[in-house]
PDB file of C-alpha atoms in Angstrom:
ATOM      1  CA  MET A   1      -3.654 -33.527  30.689  1.00  0.00           C
ATOM      2  CA  ARG A   2      -2.551 -35.741  27.723  1.00  0.00           C
ATOM      3  CA  PRO A   3      -6.084 -35.196  25.782  1.00  0.00           C
ATOM      4  CA  LEU A   4      -5.533 -31.304  26.121  1.00  0.00           C
ATOM      5  CA  LEU A   5      -2.028 -31.719  24.537  1.00  0.00           C
ATOM      6  CA  VAL A   6      -3.283 -33.835  21.551  1.00  0.00           C
ATOM      7  CA  TYR A   7      -6.239 -31.434  20.980  1.00  0.00           C
ATOM      8  CA  SER A   8      -3.491 -28.565  20.992  1.00  0.00           C
ATOM      9  CA  LEU A   9      -1.265 -30.401  18.716  1.00  0.00           C
ATOM     10  CA  ARG A  10      -4.224 -31.059  16.407  1.00  0.00           C
ATOM     11  CA  LEU A  11      -5.385 -27.456  16.517  1.00  0.00           C
ATOM     12  CA  CYS A  12      -1.920 -26.220  15.561  1.00  0.00           C
ATOM     13  CA  LEU A  13      -1.832 -28.718  12.628  1.00  0.00           C
ATOM     14  CA  LEU A  14      -5.183 -27.327  11.405  1.00  0.00           C
ATOM     15  CA  GLY A  15      -4.138 -23.869  11.723  1.00  0.00           C
ATOM     16  CA  GLY A  16      -0.909 -24.723   9.712  1.00  0.00           C
ATOM     17  CA  VAL A  17      -3.186 -26.229   6.967  1.00  0.00           C
ATOM     18  CA  LEU A  18      -5.535 -23.508   6.866  1.00  0.00           C
ATOM     19  CA  ALA A  19      -3.378 -20.464   7.274  1.00  0.00           C
ATOM     20  CA  PRO A  20      -2.571 -20.240   3.500  1.00  0.00           C
ATOM     21  CA  ALA A  21      -6.090 -19.820   2.795  1.00  0.00           C
ATOM     22  CA  VAL A  22      -6.795 -16.848   5.088  1.00  0.00           C
ATOM     23  CA  PRO A  23      -6.918 -13.358   3.287  1.00  0.00           C
ATOM     24  CA  ALA A  24      -4.303 -10.737   3.826  1.00  0.00           C
ATOM     25  CA  LEU A  25      -3.858  -9.791   7.448  1.00  0.00           C
ATOM     26  CA  ALA A  26      -5.404  -6.531   8.987  1.00  0.00           C
ATOM     27  CA  ALA A  27      -2.020  -5.954  10.597  1.00  0.00           C
ATOM     28  CA  PRO A  28       1.408  -5.807   8.726  1.00  0.00           C
ATOM     29  CA  PRO A  29       3.180  -9.065   8.575  1.00  0.00           C
ATOM     30  CA  ALA A  30       6.042  -9.402  10.734  1.00  0.00           C
ATOM     31  CA  SER A  31       8.497  -8.790   8.044  1.00  0.00           C
ATOM     32  CA  ALA A  32       6.943  -5.273   7.256  1.00  0.00           C
ATOM     33  CA  ASP A  33       8.265  -2.159   8.783  1.00  0.00           C
ATOM     34  CA  VAL A  34       4.974  -0.915  10.597  1.00  0.00           C
ATOM     35  CA  GLU A  35       5.932   2.634  10.619  1.00  0.00           C
ATOM     36  CA  LEU A  36       6.018   2.502   6.539  1.00  0.00           C
ATOM     37  CA  TRP A  37       2.851   0.285   6.498  1.00  0.00           C
ATOM     38  CA  ARG A  38       1.096   3.007   8.338  1.00  0.00           C
ATOM     39  CA  ARG A  39       2.497   5.677   6.140  1.00  0.00           C
ATOM     40  CA  GLU A  40       1.337   4.068   3.106  1.00  0.00           C
ATOM     41  CA  CYS A  41      -2.070   3.170   4.667  1.00  0.00           C
ATOM     42  CA  ALA A  42      -2.328   7.070   5.576  1.00  0.00           C
ATOM     43  CA  PHE A  43      -1.351   7.902   1.885  1.00  0.00           C
ATOM     44  CA  ALA A  44      -4.108   5.450   0.643  1.00  0.00           C
ATOM     45  CA  ALA A  45      -6.770   7.069   2.953  1.00  0.00           C
ATOM     46  CA  THR A  46      -6.534  10.572   1.149  1.00  0.00           C
ATOM     47  CA  MET A  47      -7.959   9.035  -1.857  1.00  0.00           C
ATOM     48  CA  ALA A  48     -11.051   7.628   0.298  1.00  0.00           C
ATOM     49  CA  GLN A  49     -11.275  10.895   2.153  1.00  0.00           C
ATOM     50  CA  ARG A  50     -11.056  12.693  -1.271  1.00  0.00           C
ATOM     51  CA  ASP A  51      -8.368  15.122  -0.042  1.00  0.00           C
ATOM     52  CA  LEU A  52      -6.097  16.000  -2.605  1.00  0.00           C
ATOM     53  CA  GLN A  53      -4.000  18.464  -0.335  1.00  0.00           C
ATOM     54  CA  ALA A  54      -3.159  15.732   2.139  1.00  0.00           C
ATOM     55  CA  PHE A  55      -2.391  13.519  -0.851  1.00  0.00           C
ATOM     56  CA  ALA A  56       0.066  16.157  -1.996  1.00  0.00           C
ATOM     57  CA  GLY A  57       1.724  16.407   1.453  1.00  0.00           C
ATOM     58  CA  PHE A  58       2.878  12.784   1.050  1.00  0.00           C
ATOM     59  CA  VAL A  59       4.781  13.561  -2.113  1.00  0.00           C
ATOM     60  CA  ALA A  60       8.454  14.790  -1.948  1.00  0.00           C
ATOM     61  CA  ASP A  61       9.217  17.816  -4.031  1.00  0.00           C
ATOM     62  CA  PRO A  62      11.610  15.858  -6.470  1.00  0.00           C
ATOM     63  CA  ALA A  63       8.976  12.862  -6.978  1.00  0.00           C
ATOM     64  CA  VAL A  64       8.437  11.063 -10.189  1.00  0.00           C
ATOM     65  CA  PHE A  65       5.084   9.295 -10.900  1.00  0.00           C
ATOM     66  CA  HIS A  66       4.564   7.114 -13.724  1.00  0.00           C
ATOM     67  CA  SER A  67       0.754   7.556 -13.954  1.00  0.00           C
ATOM     68  CA  GLY A  68       0.304   9.767 -16.882  1.00  0.00           C
ATOM     69  CA  PRO A  69       1.204   9.590 -20.475  1.00  0.00           C
ATOM     70  CA  THR A  70       4.657  10.662 -19.617  1.00  0.00           C
ATOM     71  CA  PRO A  71       6.222  10.790 -16.288  1.00  0.00           C
ATOM     72  CA  LEU A  72       5.133  13.416 -13.928  1.00  0.00           C
ATOM     73  CA  LYS A  73       8.188  15.026 -12.248  1.00  0.00           C
ATOM     74  CA  GLY A  74       7.794  17.031  -9.139  1.00  0.00           C
ATOM     75  CA  ARG A  75       5.174  17.550  -6.644  1.00  0.00           C
ATOM     76  CA  ASP A  76       3.176  20.181  -8.397  1.00  0.00           C
ATOM     77  CA  ALA A  77       3.088  18.197 -11.658  1.00  0.00           C
ATOM     78  CA  VAL A  78       1.837  15.103  -9.699  1.00  0.00           C
ATOM     79  CA  ARG A  79      -0.769  17.178  -7.825  1.00  0.00           C
ATOM     80  CA  THR A  80      -2.070  18.832 -11.101  1.00  0.00           C
ATOM     81  CA  TYR A  81      -2.423  15.551 -12.897  1.00  0.00           C
ATOM     82  CA  TRP A  82      -3.713  13.471  -9.842  1.00  0.00           C
ATOM     83  CA  GLN A  83      -6.557  16.312  -9.279  1.00  0.00           C
ATOM     84  CA  ARG A  84      -8.650  14.479 -11.923  1.00  0.00           C
ATOM     85  CA  PHE A  85      -8.826  11.355  -9.395  1.00  0.00           C
ATOM     86  CA  TYR A  86     -10.008  13.638  -6.479  1.00  0.00           C
ATOM     87  CA  ALA A  87     -12.492  15.700  -8.653  1.00  0.00           C
ATOM     88  CA  GLU A  88     -15.733  13.133  -8.143  1.00  0.00           C
ATOM     89  CA  PRO A  89     -17.345  12.422  -4.875  1.00  0.00           C
ATOM     90  CA  ALA A  90     -16.366   8.771  -5.335  1.00  0.00           C
ATOM     91  CA  ALA A  91     -12.790   7.571  -5.361  1.00  0.00           C
ATOM     92  CA  PRO A  92     -12.108   6.033  -8.807  1.00  0.00           C
ATOM     93  CA  PHE A  93      -9.848   3.242  -7.133  1.00  0.00           C
ATOM     94  CA  SER A  94      -8.277   2.492  -3.845  1.00  0.00           C
ATOM     95  CA  TRP A  95      -5.203   0.669  -2.720  1.00  0.00           C
ATOM     96  CA  TYR A  96      -3.173  -0.842   0.358  1.00  0.00           C
ATOM     97  CA  PRO A  97       0.065  -2.286   1.056  1.00  0.00           C
ATOM     98  CA  ASP A  98       0.885  -5.885   1.361  1.00  0.00           C
ATOM     99  CA  LEU A  99       4.766  -5.236   1.402  1.00  0.00           C
ATOM    100  CA  ALA A 100       6.593  -2.461   3.331  1.00  0.00           C
ATOM    101  CA  GLU A 101      10.271  -2.838   3.719  1.00  0.00           C
ATOM    102  CA  MET A 102      13.370  -0.603   4.626  1.00  0.00           C
ATOM    103  CA  LEU A 103      15.988  -0.397   1.763  1.00  0.00           C
ATOM    104  CA  GLU A 104      18.207   1.736   3.773  1.00  0.00           C
ATOM    105  CA  PRO A 105      17.103   2.258   7.295  1.00  0.00           C
ATOM    106  CA  GLU A 106      15.959   5.847   8.002  1.00  0.00           C
ATOM    107  CA  ARG A 107      16.622   6.864   4.493  1.00  0.00           C
ATOM    108  CA  LEU A 108      14.979   4.746   1.797  1.00  0.00           C
ATOM    109  CA  ALA A 109      11.885   2.339   1.780  1.00  0.00           C
ATOM    110  CA  HIS A 110       9.711   0.492  -0.511  1.00  0.00           C
ATOM    111  CA  THR A 111       6.004  -0.461  -0.376  1.00  0.00           C
ATOM    112  CA  SER A 112       3.818  -2.289  -2.778  1.00  0.00           C
ATOM    113  CA  GLY A 113       0.185  -3.635  -2.916  1.00  0.00           C
ATOM    114  CA  PRO A 114      -2.873  -4.288  -4.800  1.00  0.00           C
ATOM    115  CA  VAL A 115      -4.948  -1.421  -6.472  1.00  0.00           C
ATOM    116  CA  PHE A 116      -8.754  -1.733  -7.010  1.00  0.00           C
ATOM    117  CA  GLY A 117     -11.041  -0.169  -9.221  1.00  0.00           C
ATOM    118  CA  ASN A 118     -13.993   1.427  -7.582  1.00  0.00           C
ATOM    119  CA  ASP A 119     -16.214  -1.689  -8.475  1.00  0.00           C
ATOM    120  CA  GLY A 120     -13.849  -3.642  -6.284  1.00  0.00           C
ATOM    121  CA  ALA A 121     -11.978  -5.491  -9.185  1.00  0.00           C
ATOM    122  CA  LEU A 122      -8.182  -5.917  -8.768  1.00  0.00           C
ATOM    123  CA  ILE A 123      -6.738  -3.857 -11.514  1.00  0.00           C
ATOM    124  CA  GLY A 124      -3.055  -3.494 -10.586  1.00  0.00           C
ATOM    125  CA  ARG A 125      -0.261  -3.399  -8.323  1.00  0.00           C
ATOM    126  CA  PHE A 126       1.423  -0.328  -7.008  1.00  0.00           C
ATOM    127  CA  HIS A 127       5.187   0.108  -6.256  1.00  0.00           C
ATOM    128  CA  THR A 128       6.309   3.085  -4.411  1.00  0.00           C
ATOM    129  CA  LEU A 129       9.815   4.228  -3.220  1.00  0.00           C
ATOM    130  CA  TRP A 130      10.000   6.545  -0.236  1.00  0.00           C
ATOM    131  CA  ARG A 131      12.417   8.752   1.390  1.00  0.00           C
ATOM    132  CA  LYS A 132      12.716   9.939   4.853  1.00  0.00           C
ATOM    133  CA  GLU A 133      12.895  13.877   4.440  1.00  0.00           C
ATOM    134  CA  PRO A 134      14.811  16.256   6.765  1.00  0.00           C
ATOM    135  CA  ASP A 135      11.372  17.031   8.670  1.00  0.00           C
ATOM    136  CA  GLY A 136      11.487  13.240   9.608  1.00  0.00           C
ATOM    137  CA  GLN A 137       8.443  12.477   7.289  1.00  0.00           C
ATOM    138  CA  TRP A 138       8.473   9.595   4.847  1.00  0.00           C
ATOM    139  CA  ARG A 139       7.551  11.152   1.372  1.00  0.00           C
ATOM    140  CA  VAL A 140       6.941   9.372  -2.001  1.00  0.00           C
ATOM    141  CA  LEU A 141       9.947   9.952  -4.218  1.00  0.00           C
ATOM    142  CA  LEU A 142       8.965   7.377  -6.976  1.00  0.00           C
ATOM    143  CA  ASP A 143       5.450   5.880  -7.809  1.00  0.00           C
ATOM    144  CA  HIS A 144       4.739   3.646 -10.697  1.00  0.00           C
ATOM    145  CA  GLY A 145       2.137   0.650 -11.140  1.00  0.00           C
ATOM    146  CA  SER A 146       2.097  -2.945 -13.063  1.00  0.00           C
ATOM    147  CA  PRO A 147      -0.603  -5.187 -13.830  1.00  0.00           C
ATOM    148  CA  PRO A 148      -1.461  -7.792 -11.343  1.00  0.00           C
ATOM    149  CA  ASP A 149       0.203 -10.913 -11.398  1.00  0.00           C
ATOM    150  CA  ALA A 150      -1.073 -14.465 -10.662  1.00  0.00           C
ATOM    151  CA  ARG A 151      -0.025 -14.085  -6.823  1.00  0.00           C
ATOM    152  CA  ASP A 152      -2.062 -10.924  -6.744  1.00  0.00           C
ATOM    153  CA  ARG A 153      -5.266 -12.485  -8.247  1.00  0.00           C
ATOM    154  CA  GLU A 154      -4.888 -15.200  -5.860  1.00  0.00           C
ATOM    155  CA  ARG A 155      -4.393 -13.248  -2.635  1.00  0.00           C
ATOM    156  CA  HIS A 156      -6.280 -10.016  -3.485  1.00  0.00           C
ATOM    157  CA  ALA A 157      -9.609 -11.374  -5.550  1.00  0.00           C
ATOM    158  CA  ARG A 158     -11.641  -8.646  -3.644  1.00  0.00           C
ATOM    159  CA  PRO A 159     -10.188  -5.705  -1.473  1.00  0.00           C
ATOM    160  CA  ASP A 160      -9.725  -6.549   2.072  1.00  0.00           C
ATOM    161  CA  PRO A 161     -11.562  -3.672   4.174  1.00  0.00           C
ATOM    162  CA  GLU A 162      -9.388  -4.491   7.315  1.00  0.00           C
ATOM    163  CA  ALA A 163      -5.828  -4.090   5.491  1.00  0.00           C
ATOM    164  CA  CYS A 164      -5.204  -0.900   7.088  1.00  0.00           C
ATOM    165  CA  ARG A 165      -7.048  -1.251  10.302  1.00  0.00           C
TER     166      ARG A 165
END
């Protein structure tokens, strides 16, 4: 029995040493809100599936997106501007969350994660504020991006195809 205990302890120590080197987990981290994580993944899937109508369904009526030359205000303005990203057969970029947290449970939440170009290169980080709507659905209220930081470059050198599975 003692050799098994020693082996188990060694295995645990090895896991603790190697854990930081493992890429982003396929499932949300324990600290993430699973419902919100899945909602962000479904939102990102609209780009991969080339479904502008579904994309617009994730956007709140009074949403503000900082993705144009000036802030886009309202679902219609966002949809009109973003249709350019859905026009070609191949998606020009992709994203997935690495953070999903409630700010005010059942009211406001935040997601964030890496953004990749169509060549798989890390190009940025998204930050999204979600609001739970009267119909019970989480919709994007505010969306903006930032350049990737050193932590992003370390953790997200390439897209993780399992991030939203």
